[in-house]
Amino acid sequence: MSGAPPRKPLTRLRRTLTAFAVAALAATLIQAPAAAPAHALAARATAVLGAQPTYEGIERAWPGDRDKDPAHAVREKAGRSCWTMSGDPYNRYLYVDVAAGAVPAGAKRAVVTVDYFDAGAVGMNLQYDSRSSAFTGATGLALKGTGTWRSHQFELGDIRFADRANGADFRLDVQATAENMPPVCFSRISVEFTDAPLLDITSRRLLFTQGADQGPITFASAAGRIGWTVGDPNGVPLKSGTAQVTDGRAALDIKDLGPGYYTLTATADSGAPVTRTTSFGVVAPLPAKDPYYAVAMHYGWQPGWEDALIDSAATVGWSEVRSDVNWAMEKQKGVYDFGSYPLDAGLKNAAKRGIRTMPILGYRNPLYDGGKTPSTPEGLAAFARFGAAAAAAYAPYTNDFSVYNEYNSTGFNDGACGITAKCYYDMVKAVKQAMPDANLVGPTSAGTQLAWHDDFIARGGLDHLDTFSVNYYSSTGDSPSTPPEEIKALGEFTQLVKKVEARKKMPVWVTENGWPTHTAGWTEAQQADYLIRAQTLARAAGADKFFWYDVLDDGDKPGEREHRFGQFRRAGGGVQGLAPKPSAVSNAVLIRQTAGKRLGARQDAGDPAVHVYPYGTTTRSLWATSPRTISVRTDRPLALTDQFGRRSTLTPTAGRITLGLDGSPVFLEGPVTGVAVTDSPLSLSTAAQSVTGADLKVTVTADRTRAGALPRRLPVTVDGVRGTLTTRPGTKTSLTLTVPATGQTGVRDVDASVGRPARLRTTTKVVDPYTVTGRPDIRRNGAGLTVRLTNNDPERALAPAPVGWRVGSWTGTVADPGPVPAGKSSEWTVELPADAQQFTSYAYSVTTGDATDSGSLSFSPVEPAAGTTLAPVDLGSRGEWASLRGGTRSGPDDLSGTIRYTHTDKDLILDAVIKDDVHNAGRTDPSAAWQVDSLQYDLYSGFPGTTDGNRVEVGAALLPSGPVAYTWTPPPGQQAGPTPGADVSVVRDGTAGTTTYRLAVPWTSLGFDRAPTGTFGLSFLVNDADAGTATDARDGYLQWGAGVGAAPKNPARFRSVRLVR
């Protein structure tokens, strides 16, 4: 094959081949110059691993990078011989080299089936030699630690198989450290080649416009047919069927579906069932765009999907995209190669679809100012010339240019001048002189930082800008439970708008805002709710344009905040297209409902929880921060559109309709003369908690014991189930309907249409039928693992499977945990060996059946301040150095020390003795204490890794003004600033080179009413500021725990602690 890499010869076959088979194979090799073309699931290569491994079509296999001796890996697990992964020697990889003759000519796809002993709840991946990389990653698998033999298929695309993966074609990767490596064991690996995938959803776009653009959804599969089910936003099935596969292809017609957000599950069986899940959306045609709605996009970050992504952005209806154009393209002074940077193609592609682009001018160039953010007159002049060249190059497409991004943050600005308003003023002044006719947008600041903006405005900075802009996030300085209406940044943004208007009449843009859906962040449903609310609130506060950040998830790690800001999910896992999150459909609905309509002042509904915003004369956006029922006065039928575009009509009775509101906005169209909260005679209820797979009972109640007219018979519809509610004067009557189950966990919205004038809403939290958790048993002496098995089913008892557990390298099984009654829990504690260390992090997992819990834990007791018996934590042995910008720690004299947490009924107390050869704390603003020698700690009110707690961040430093204690992230209901009630002492001994801290913080300032009795999270760091710069002067920090010093903050990496008596 032209261009194909040379193949190695087939030198080893399975040892048990018969003589006839060997002879036949030899004849085949002689007669055929190349292997036959690939066919669907053609078996080609197998390795059976053990003390005497056998290979068929496999050249060889070996464990580990260093050890490589299979004899060291041979084990027996549950009666099967296998090769194990280990911590000593450290083997996390199993390499497999497929023989050349086993690979069909032209093969592009392979399916690797792995039989493995599931020994721990860690990640497992497969990296393979592909056309693009020697270590291309397949879709990963999360092991559960069931202690049983299991099988999994990895599907590989665009294979090369030229021995570039360290001499192999692929390797299995058990993703654990040496200290936490579970004995995952592999017994058999087979490789099959196919010209069609097992099952792929091949549609490149999964957001459709109703009508001609509405589907179909396409599939590719090696199977003969594909079973499919389409569900509603809650995962409740709407319809199902079978698609026949012809020549490896199939299609699903969705033209019968109206606007909405849908789930799709498809299953095919080519010898083993394979299931793919995705979402898709259908939106109404876009009547007009609105320049207010815009989005951030990273041109060039998704080359294989950029066309589909821009098409999807056009379908949503965004008017403008924001993306950077990098100054680094100036390789020779004065020569600008714009075509070499991805913005060039992306901007022009978007323009064809009617989307404008605002380039962000950034950030540095090695030809000027040492490759740092420009600050000298020469560097600023060169940066300004670059901006002018960009304006000239893109004049046919745009006149909007952002001058840098988040200049007031060290995340983007590393210039010698610093991050001050004065430094930015010098930049925009130079750029405006070079680009007098452009719409210059700035300062595009990181956060609302009022003092910084006051300084910039006072210097006359607005005179050199045409549009004022700011980036602010609802997650900055607020608790995750804080709704958009209550975030600190919104109030400060409102103040900023007024400050700008007082100085200059100019547009004000929000250039970044969003809610990420990472594991410890917001749910996708919350993102969709908050998106509508945030854009409405910002517009009401004076914003003229709003850029959501961003359009597509930037990575594949669910726990990484920066990977989960998108409104679309990345392709992967058998889904080749860009699937919308609920937020993408909600954004499209918002645009269609409000485009071209003027937003009016919020209307009073008689309750601060209820938000009513009119658009134009006949459209209203409505939601409530807590569930409320409102009465809407009207003499005409009103069209109700929910956040996913589903429409219904409400017809008034006696001039009123009844509407249930919650945090999910809806839109009303039609003449309305008043809106008020009401005590409705109609109500809707269901269980607060329900389980997957179980039908849900929903009750509608009519209360005619008080004044108010209701018809004698009311037709009721709940999730497609219909019934009739009979009402009687002077009594309460109810109707209970059973609606279909969902297999999707999370909050399930339940809507009921009651008669013609009422739409009611309630919710239920859907959970798995049973769950298992592992938590540390923390005490002064000894350690244990407390296992809790909860039966969430309200009706049926649970007969659980054996419970397997693991902490570090210790493992065990509870063979007979016993039955658990309906709605109850069982709990027991497993004692760990005496060498389990305190204040040290261990990986853990507990598993039973389909339920698993895993993460990290530590046995970290916090003793009473009046009676300590344990040694303090030695940062030299238990701490971890984190370098910043290449900073180093030369040894204990450079930075080391000890810390001890203690408690009283009133305070959490931190005592720290820090060895530091140089003390640098030259700051006047205590909020900037983190930039210099200081300490910080974060407390998480829940168990690390859970999402039901609140994070608080405090710290202490010895500034020129004296010791300070500061709270950067306050508990709910409090504000960032000097820590309330803190008692702080910081003493520097220059001769000894030590800084001694004592910080006592009231429990109330950490978010507790009193000293907590349960397990919570702590993480500590001490900053080392030897750099001496005007901004972030740190070389790095020494941490106990993690998740504090680097963005995003991650409570899952905190140490688990408990107060002991």
JSON list of C-alpha atoms in Angstrom, two decimals, residues 61-62 83 95 146 154 187 207 244 320 330 544 586 671 704 747 760 774 797 863 882 964 976:
[
{"chain": "A", "resi": 61, "resn": "ALA", "atom": "CA", "xyz": [3.59, -9.10, 25.13]},
{"chain": "A", "resi": 62, "resn": "TRP", "atom": "CA", "xyz": [5.30, -7.85, 28.26]},
{"chain": "A", "resi": 83, "resn": "TRP", "atom": "CA", "xyz": [-0.38, -11.00, 34.55]},
{"chain": "A", "resi": 95, "resn": "TYR", "atom": "CA", "xyz": [2.41, -3.94, 26.10]},
{"chain": "A", "resi": 146, "resn": "THR", "atom": "CA", "xyz": [-15.60, -5.45, 42.10]},
{"chain": "A", "resi": 154, "resn": "PHE", "atom": "CA", "xyz": [-11.58, -0.90, 23.36]},
{"chain": "A", "resi": 187, "resn": "SER", "atom": "CA", "xyz": [-5.69, -13.07, 31.44]},
{"chain": "A", "resi": 207, "resn": "LEU", "atom": "CA", "xyz": [-28.46, 20.29, 17.09]},
{"chain": "A", "resi": 244, "resn": "GLN", "atom": "CA", "xyz": [-31.77, -1.85, 9.91]},
{"chain": "A", "resi": 320, "resn": "GLU", "atom": "CA", "xyz": [-20.44, 37.03, 17.37]},
{"chain": "A", "resi": 330, "resn": "GLU", "atom": "CA", "xyz": [5.40, 37.92, 13.95]},
{"chain": "A", "resi": 544, "resn": "ASP", "atom": "CA", "xyz": [-25.07, 45.55, 25.75]},
{"chain": "A", "resi": 586, "resn": "SER", "atom": "CA", "xyz": [-31.85, 26.80, 26.23]},
{"chain": "A", "resi": 671, "resn": "PRO", "atom": "CA", "xyz": [-51.21, 40.31, 26.68]},
{"chain": "A", "resi": 704, "resn": "ARG", "atom": "CA", "xyz": [-62.16, 23.67, 47.35]},
{"chain": "A", "resi": 747, "resn": "VAL", "atom": "CA", "xyz": [-33.29, 16.25, 39.52]},
{"chain": "A", "resi": 760, "resn": "LEU", "atom": "CA", "xyz": [-47.97, 23.10, 37.70]},
{"chain": "A", "resi": 774, "resn": "GLY", "atom": "CA", "xyz": [-16.40, 4.41, 52.28]},
{"chain": "A", "resi": 797, "resn": "ALA", "atom": "CA", "xyz": [-35.47, -4.81, 50.65]},
{"chain": "A", "resi": 863, "resn": "GLU", "atom": "CA", "xyz": [-6.98, 17.36, 68.63]},
{"chain": "A", "resi": 882, "resn": "ALA", "atom": "CA", "xyz": [4.70, 22.94, 43.74]},
{"chain": "A", "resi": 964, "resn": "VAL", "atom": "CA", "xyz": [-3.36, 39.99, 58.82]},
{"chain": "A", "resi": 976, "resn": "ALA", "atom": "CA", "xyz": [-14.58, 38.23, 51.17]}
]
